[in-house]
Amino acid sequence: MGFQRFVPFGPWNWLLLLVALECSAASSDLNESTNSSARRELNVRFAATSSEPAMTVSVFALDYDYVQIPYEVTLWILLASLAKIGFHLYHRLPGLMPESCLLIVVGVLVGAIIFGTDHKSPPVMDSSIYFLYLLPPMVLEGGYFMPTRPFFENIGSILWWAGLGALINAFGIGLSLYLVCQVQAFGLGDVTLLQNLLFGSLISSVDPVAVLAVFEEARVNEQLYMMIFGEALLNDGISVVLYNILIAFTKMHKFEDIEPVDILAGCARFIIVGFGGVFFGVIFGFISAFITRFTQNISAIEPLIVFMFSYLSYLVAETLYLSGILAITACAVTMKKYVEENVSQKSYTTIKYFMKMLSSVSETLIFIFMGVSTVGKNHEWNWAFICFTLAFCQIWRAISVFTLFYVSNQFRTFPFSIKDQCIIFYSGVRGAGSFSLAFLLPLSLFPRKKLFVTATLVVIYFTLFIQGITIGPLVRYLDVRKTNKKESISEELHTRLMDHLKAGIEDVCGQWSHYQVRDKFKKFDHRYLRKILIRKNLPKSSIVSLYKKLEMKQAIEMVETGVLGSTALSVPHQAQRTQETKRLSPEDVESMRDFLTRNMYQVRQRTLSYSKYNLKPQTSEKQAQEILIRRQNTLRESARRGHSLPWGTRAGTKNIRYLSFPNSNPQPARRHPRVAEFTDDDGSDSELPAVTFSTRSPTGWLQTLRNTIPMKSLRRGGKLGYRRNASPEEPAAGGGRAISGSKRLFHAVDEEYESGEESEEENAAAGSRRSAEHGPSRDRHRSHSPLLRRK
Amino acid sequence: MGSRASTLLRDEELEEIKKETGFSHSQITRLYSRFTSLDKGENGTLSREDFQRIPELAINPLGDRIINAFFPEGEDQVNFRGFMRTLAHFRPIEDNEKSKDMNGPEPLNSRSNKLHFAFRLYDLDKDDKISRDELLQVLEKVDVEQKMSIRFLH
């Protein structure tokens, strides 16, 4: 069974290993032949030609040194990508271990090859390359994909936890290790306090996002998610700031006489660095948002603007010795809201994908480099130091988690349970950040650098592999439900009903948030910021084209699922033969159960879904589509039955596939026009209106929409047995409802069109406020009404 | 429209709601902000449209029933007291630790009140009985294939 797991992993990687081996073999040959001039970096080519007199004009020659560095880097990245493909092919693996584990394994493999063939690895990692090129994409991606609303709702707790937690961890580990070093028996007497503190600061930088994917399936509530996310985001910044401050200290005071003035200066510096970085980030975010307002005609440069401005914010902050990481994070967060409204749809997608790509390349390189330096001769193993480091990491994390959360629970409406705190404690997985910082320690100040590097590597491996792999089962264990007992189907149905009810009431209650502050900010935002930063005259056809796009897509989907639905129906048809017997045989029950699970609604779960390594569609987009599809279906039925008041019972909506179904990933590539094979009468009937709707002009569609909404709501009212309400009341209410109904639809689409991540009520509130009040969006409102008014 | 102050909750009202429903002070204030943010017409009551504006309720198969549960018989507007009264059913059950107040009415989140609420969800025509059709409709609403549900009841 274990072997089977690696089978999809196998063939590609063997191939690539062979290629890599060949290349390294070739390069080692070349190395020998060009008498060590290959080891120097860039003028290799000229060196080779000058040191060897060419005998003849060679028809075919191999010049590896010229391309060595980019070649090997590319090869590494490709190898990692192939490994990732293999990783995801076996679909259970991503739930078992974080993807970072995989990257490390690949890195170790490459490192083994390089070590085995005695090949000098290209100098990918040095201080400037890491800080200037490898780090910004990762941080940018983290900041850009952060869900802003939960972040700002929990920002007090997040700042408290991330900031103080990092500080406590850093100083705690550093001091404890210093005490350990004082014990003469371990041979660590020459490690000074400052060095220990520095080590503490770099080892306390965690990368918990790596484990988020592992327990994504277990239901993790939003707050917990946000804490982990926020910690990851701010943690990098804080550790790097601490690191730099302590390095500055180390450089200044080689004799360890640090005065209190210096410590105070250090603290002040910490604060200035942090806030200054954020300040610059915000400014650059606004500038770039402003610029995207004018890029309608050259939408191809929009991604460029986004990336360049974020990078610029990082560089400017670094110039002033402020925290570039916090700057770039703040820039991404600020920029995102406005940029997403301004840029075209394609630029939006490009930005997202490109960001993911850049960050995954960076991370891959770092992890591979980590693997490469694992297999090598530059290690110093000291049992005491390493074991104590491991122990202290865990102990101090536990201390910081439990004390800090105990305090912050007093002030929260949603206190974190002990279970949540355990999960947070256990998700303290170290990642690439610690390794990079350890690797970049200047050797002159740290004669025992190898010791630190080794210890860091051990901690990373331990936490990543052991904690990363076991956290999934742990979370599922802590979240235990009574899945063992096989419920009867009626129990299942009624439990489902209760789940839906609970979800509905939760939605009515809305999210807990500090409405006052947020409302004030929203008002300010609408009145001033949006006027400046958002484009005017958004083309009204974009909304209409979005409708058409969704319409077509759904029509196609309906064709497909119609076929699927009819094949799926054959199962109960056969089973119906045993209708006489009252008792259901177990097979029938099983088939019923399967059928039910395939066709039932999925209960809405308020959990965010973020994956570090790929993009998933945002929940509000899916929701908007879902709402549209459902309304269209109910419209179609009423349209199908003619245009009189449909008081009869609703025909079966069997062929409709809703997005909220569990296995709802329709393959859009399969577009077989099998309309001819349609056997189901109702189904084919429903197709025709769909097709004609999509080809009719958009105004016609909207008009039909408007006409049929009153009927739909009437019919719904009828269905629920409200017949005793006076019927003249209904049309009037229906008429009023039509406008709000169609507006609602526009809101639903607006969500998708604008920005994915604000809460729906905000958007609805904003939308209505927008349409009712002043502002640039009056244009949009005006664009709605002529479409509606035209009969 | 005026300022927010005109629609703020008065203290006596808050106390009454607290006694009736058992919510805590901060919970009531939060729910009041939610109420006002849902209330687009700013007249202190919610209508059905206000509820329908919540998008998640639109995809919820029980959305209509949930909305109807808030509105008492035949009315179309619900004020804050009614809103809180319905929501109070969903508080966790406190298994009578302190005041076993047998004289007063049962708290809204007692077991039997919860069961009554659930019963009312099923009972669409409010005749205090769940007919077979109503049960069928419930199952349909959870969007089961219609043939399945009929067959299941046989």
Short mmCIF file of N, CA and C in Angstrom, two decimals, chain A residues 357-446:
data_model
loop_
_atom_site.label_atom_id
_atom_site.label_comp_id
_atom_site.label_asym_id
_atom_site.label_seq_id
_atom_site.Cartn_x
_atom_site.Cartn_y
_atom_site.Cartn_z
N MET A 357 1.99 32.08 -8.78
CA MET A 357 3.12 31.45 -9.44
C MET A 357 4.42 31.95 -8.86
N LEU A 358 4.54 33.28 -8.74
CA LEU A 358 5.78 33.83 -8.22
C LEU A 358 6.07 33.31 -6.82
N SER A 359 5.02 33.31 -6.00
CA SER A 359 5.31 32.91 -4.63
C SER A 359 5.64 31.43 -4.56
N SER A 360 5.03 30.66 -5.43
CA SER A 360 5.36 29.24 -5.33
C SER A 360 6.75 28.96 -5.87
N VAL A 361 7.18 29.75 -6.84
CA VAL A 361 8.56 29.59 -7.32
C VAL A 361 9.54 29.92 -6.20
N SER A 362 9.29 31.04 -5.53
CA SER A 362 10.20 31.43 -4.45
C SER A 362 10.28 30.36 -3.39
N GLU A 363 9.12 29.91 -2.99
CA GLU A 363 9.12 28.95 -1.90
C GLU A 363 9.80 27.66 -2.32
N THR A 364 9.54 27.27 -3.56
CA THR A 364 10.19 26.05 -4.04
C THR A 364 11.69 26.18 -3.97
N LEU A 365 12.17 27.31 -4.44
CA LEU A 365 13.62 27.48 -4.46
C LEU A 365 14.19 27.42 -3.05
N ILE A 366 13.50 28.06 -2.14
CA ILE A 366 14.03 28.06 -0.78
C ILE A 366 14.03 26.66 -0.20
N PHE A 367 12.94 25.95 -0.40
CA PHE A 367 12.90 24.61 0.16
C PHE A 367 13.92 23.70 -0.48
N ILE A 368 14.09 23.85 -1.76
CA ILE A 368 15.09 22.99 -2.40
C ILE A 368 16.46 23.33 -1.89
N PHE A 369 16.68 24.59 -1.72
CA PHE A 369 17.99 24.95 -1.20
C PHE A 369 18.18 24.40 0.20
N MET A 370 17.08 24.37 0.92
CA MET A 370 17.17 23.80 2.25
C MET A 370 17.52 22.33 2.17
N GLY A 371 16.88 21.64 1.26
CA GLY A 371 17.21 20.23 1.09
C GLY A 371 18.64 20.04 0.65
N VAL A 372 19.06 20.92 -0.23
CA VAL A 372 20.43 20.79 -0.72
C VAL A 372 21.43 20.98 0.40
N SER A 373 21.18 21.93 1.25
CA SER A 373 22.17 22.14 2.30
C SER A 373 22.03 21.16 3.44
N THR A 374 20.97 20.36 3.41
CA THR A 374 20.89 19.32 4.43
C THR A 374 21.94 18.25 4.17
N VAL A 375 22.00 17.89 2.90
CA VAL A 375 22.95 16.84 2.55
C VAL A 375 24.28 17.49 2.28
N GLY A 376 25.09 17.47 3.23
CA GLY A 376 26.35 18.16 2.97
C GLY A 376 27.26 18.02 4.15
N LYS A 377 28.38 18.66 4.06
CA LYS A 377 29.36 18.47 5.10
C LYS A 377 29.37 19.59 6.10
N ASN A 378 28.60 20.64 5.87
CA ASN A 378 28.73 21.77 6.77
C ASN A 378 27.67 21.70 7.87
N HIS A 379 27.87 20.74 8.74
CA HIS A 379 26.96 20.64 9.87
C HIS A 379 27.76 20.51 11.13
N GLU A 380 27.14 20.97 12.20
CA GLU A 380 27.77 20.73 13.49
C GLU A 380 26.71 20.21 14.41
N TRP A 381 26.92 19.05 14.88
CA TRP A 381 25.86 18.41 15.66
C TRP A 381 26.21 18.49 17.14
N ASN A 382 25.29 19.07 17.87
CA ASN A 382 25.51 19.14 19.30
C ASN A 382 24.22 18.72 19.96
N TRP A 383 24.24 17.55 20.55
CA TRP A 383 23.02 16.97 21.07
C TRP A 383 22.27 17.90 22.01
N ALA A 384 23.02 18.49 22.91
CA ALA A 384 22.34 19.29 23.94
C ALA A 384 21.60 20.45 23.32
N PHE A 385 22.34 21.18 22.48
CA PHE A 385 21.75 22.38 21.91
C PHE A 385 20.49 22.04 21.13
N ILE A 386 20.63 21.01 20.32
CA ILE A 386 19.50 20.71 19.43
C ILE A 386 18.30 20.22 20.21
N CYS A 387 18.54 19.32 21.14
CA CYS A 387 17.38 18.80 21.88
C CYS A 387 16.73 19.89 22.70
N PHE A 388 17.55 20.71 23.31
CA PHE A 388 16.95 21.76 24.10
C PHE A 388 16.21 22.76 23.22
N THR A 389 16.77 23.02 22.05
CA THR A 389 16.06 23.92 21.15
C THR A 389 14.67 23.40 20.85
N LEU A 390 14.62 22.13 20.47
CA LEU A 390 13.32 21.53 20.17
C LEU A 390 12.37 21.66 21.35
N ALA A 391 12.90 21.28 22.50
CA ALA A 391 12.04 21.30 23.67
C ALA A 391 11.55 22.71 23.97
N PHE A 392 12.48 23.65 23.92
CA PHE A 392 12.07 25.00 24.26
C PHE A 392 11.10 25.58 23.26
N CYS A 393 11.27 25.23 22.00
CA CYS A 393 10.31 25.73 21.00
C CYS A 393 8.91 25.34 21.39
N GLN A 394 8.75 24.07 21.71
CA GLN A 394 7.40 23.62 22.05
C GLN A 394 6.91 24.25 23.34
N ILE A 395 7.81 24.28 24.34
CA ILE A 395 7.37 24.78 25.65
C ILE A 395 6.97 26.23 25.55
N TRP A 396 7.81 27.02 24.91
CA TRP A 396 7.49 28.44 24.87
C TRP A 396 6.28 28.72 24.01
N ARG A 397 6.10 27.93 22.97
CA ARG A 397 4.90 28.16 22.19
C ARG A 397 3.68 27.85 23.03
N ALA A 398 3.73 26.76 23.77
CA ALA A 398 2.59 26.44 24.62
C ALA A 398 2.33 27.56 25.62
N ILE A 399 3.41 28.03 26.23
CA ILE A 399 3.23 29.10 27.23
C ILE A 399 2.59 30.31 26.58
N SER A 400 3.13 30.71 25.43
CA SER A 400 2.61 31.94 24.83
C SER A 400 1.16 31.75 24.40
N VAL A 401 0.86 30.60 23.81
CA VAL A 401 -0.52 30.39 23.35
C VAL A 401 -1.48 30.48 24.52
N PHE A 402 -1.20 29.69 25.57
CA PHE A 402 -2.21 29.60 26.60
C PHE A 402 -2.34 30.87 27.40
N THR A 403 -1.23 31.54 27.67
CA THR A 403 -1.39 32.77 28.45
C THR A 403 -2.01 33.89 27.61
N LEU A 404 -1.52 34.06 26.40
CA LEU A 404 -2.05 35.16 25.61
C LEU A 404 -3.52 34.98 25.31
N PHE A 405 -3.92 33.76 25.03
CA PHE A 405 -5.32 33.57 24.72
C PHE A 405 -6.18 33.66 25.96
N TYR A 406 -5.63 33.26 27.07
CA TYR A 406 -6.41 33.43 28.29
C TYR A 406 -6.75 34.89 28.50
N VAL A 407 -5.75 35.73 28.25
CA VAL A 407 -6.00 37.15 28.44
C VAL A 407 -6.97 37.68 27.39
N SER A 408 -6.74 37.31 26.14
CA SER A 408 -7.59 37.92 25.12
C SER A 408 -9.00 37.35 25.14
N ASN A 409 -9.17 36.17 25.70
CA ASN A 409 -10.53 35.64 25.80
C ASN A 409 -11.43 36.48 26.67
N GLN A 410 -10.83 37.21 27.59
CA GLN A 410 -11.67 38.03 28.46
C GLN A 410 -12.37 39.11 27.67
N PHE A 411 -11.76 39.48 26.53
CA PHE A 411 -12.31 40.62 25.82
C PHE A 411 -13.06 40.23 24.57
N ARG A 412 -13.13 38.97 24.29
CA ARG A 412 -13.74 38.59 23.03
C ARG A 412 -15.15 38.11 23.26
N THR A 413 -16.01 38.32 22.26
CA THR A 413 -17.34 37.72 22.33
C THR A 413 -17.28 36.26 21.98
N PHE A 414 -16.30 35.89 21.20
CA PHE A 414 -16.17 34.51 20.75
C PHE A 414 -14.94 33.94 21.39
N PRO A 415 -14.99 33.52 22.60
CA PRO A 415 -13.75 33.05 23.21
C PRO A 415 -13.25 31.79 22.53
N PHE A 416 -11.97 31.64 22.55
CA PHE A 416 -11.38 30.45 21.95
C PHE A 416 -11.38 29.33 22.95
N SER A 417 -11.89 28.21 22.53
CA SER A 417 -11.93 27.09 23.46
C SER A 417 -10.55 26.48 23.60
N ILE A 418 -10.45 25.59 24.56
CA ILE A 418 -9.16 24.94 24.78
C ILE A 418 -8.79 24.12 23.55
N LYS A 419 -9.79 23.56 22.91
CA LYS A 419 -9.53 22.79 21.69
C LYS A 419 -8.85 23.66 20.65
N ASP A 420 -9.43 24.85 20.47
CA ASP A 420 -8.84 25.76 19.48
C ASP A 420 -7.42 26.11 19.85
N GLN A 421 -7.22 26.34 21.13
CA GLN A 421 -5.87 26.72 21.53
C GLN A 421 -4.89 25.59 21.32
N CYS A 422 -5.36 24.39 21.54
CA CYS A 422 -4.46 23.26 21.27
C CYS A 422 -4.10 23.19 19.81
N ILE A 423 -5.09 23.44 18.97
CA ILE A 423 -4.80 23.40 17.54
C ILE A 423 -3.80 24.48 17.17
N ILE A 424 -3.99 25.65 17.74
CA ILE A 424 -3.05 26.73 17.42
C ILE A 424 -1.65 26.38 17.91
N PHE A 425 -1.60 25.80 19.09
CA PHE A 425 -0.30 25.43 19.61
C PHE A 425 0.37 24.41 18.70
N TYR A 426 -0.42 23.46 18.26
CA TYR A 426 0.19 22.38 17.50
C TYR A 426 0.52 22.78 16.08
N SER A 427 -0.04 23.90 15.63
CA SER A 427 0.23 24.26 14.25
C SER A 427 1.45 25.15 14.12
N GLY A 428 2.28 25.14 15.13
CA GLY A 428 3.48 25.97 15.07
C GLY A 428 4.57 25.33 14.26
N VAL A 429 4.34 25.23 12.98
CA VAL A 429 5.28 24.56 12.12
C VAL A 429 6.24 25.58 11.55
N ARG A 430 7.51 25.28 11.64
CA ARG A 430 8.47 26.22 11.08
C ARG A 430 8.62 25.98 9.60
N GLY A 431 9.05 27.00 8.91
CA GLY A 431 9.15 26.85 7.46
C GLY A 431 10.38 27.53 6.91
N ALA A 432 10.19 27.97 5.68
CA ALA A 432 11.33 28.49 4.95
C ALA A 432 11.94 29.72 5.60
N GLY A 433 11.11 30.50 6.27
CA GLY A 433 11.62 31.75 6.83
C GLY A 433 12.76 31.53 7.81
N SER A 434 12.56 30.59 8.73
CA SER A 434 13.61 30.36 9.72
C SER A 434 14.89 29.92 9.06
N PHE A 435 14.73 29.03 8.09
CA PHE A 435 15.94 28.51 7.46
C PHE A 435 16.71 29.62 6.78
N SER A 436 15.98 30.46 6.07
CA SER A 436 16.68 31.52 5.34
C SER A 436 17.43 32.42 6.30
N LEU A 437 16.76 32.79 7.38
CA LEU A 437 17.42 33.68 8.32
C LEU A 437 18.64 33.01 8.94
N ALA A 438 18.53 31.74 9.21
CA ALA A 438 19.69 31.05 9.80
C ALA A 438 20.83 30.98 8.80
N PHE A 439 20.45 30.70 7.57
CA PHE A 439 21.48 30.54 6.56
C PHE A 439 22.23 31.83 6.31
N LEU A 440 21.50 32.93 6.51
CA LEU A 440 22.12 34.20 6.16
C LEU A 440 22.86 34.85 7.32
N LEU A 441 23.04 34.12 8.39
CA LEU A 441 23.80 34.69 9.49
C LEU A 441 25.22 34.96 9.02
N PRO A 442 25.71 36.13 9.30
CA PRO A 442 27.08 36.41 8.86
C PRO A 442 28.09 35.61 9.66
N LEU A 443 28.95 34.96 8.95
CA LEU A 443 29.88 34.04 9.61
C LEU A 443 30.85 34.76 10.51
N SER A 444 31.14 36.01 10.15
CA SER A 444 32.13 36.73 10.94
C SER A 444 31.63 36.97 12.35
N LEU A 445 30.34 37.23 12.48
CA LEU A 445 29.82 37.49 13.81
C LEU A 445 29.41 36.23 14.54
N PHE A 446 29.27 35.17 13.77
CA PHE A 446 28.75 33.94 14.36
C PHE A 446 29.67 32.79 14.01
#
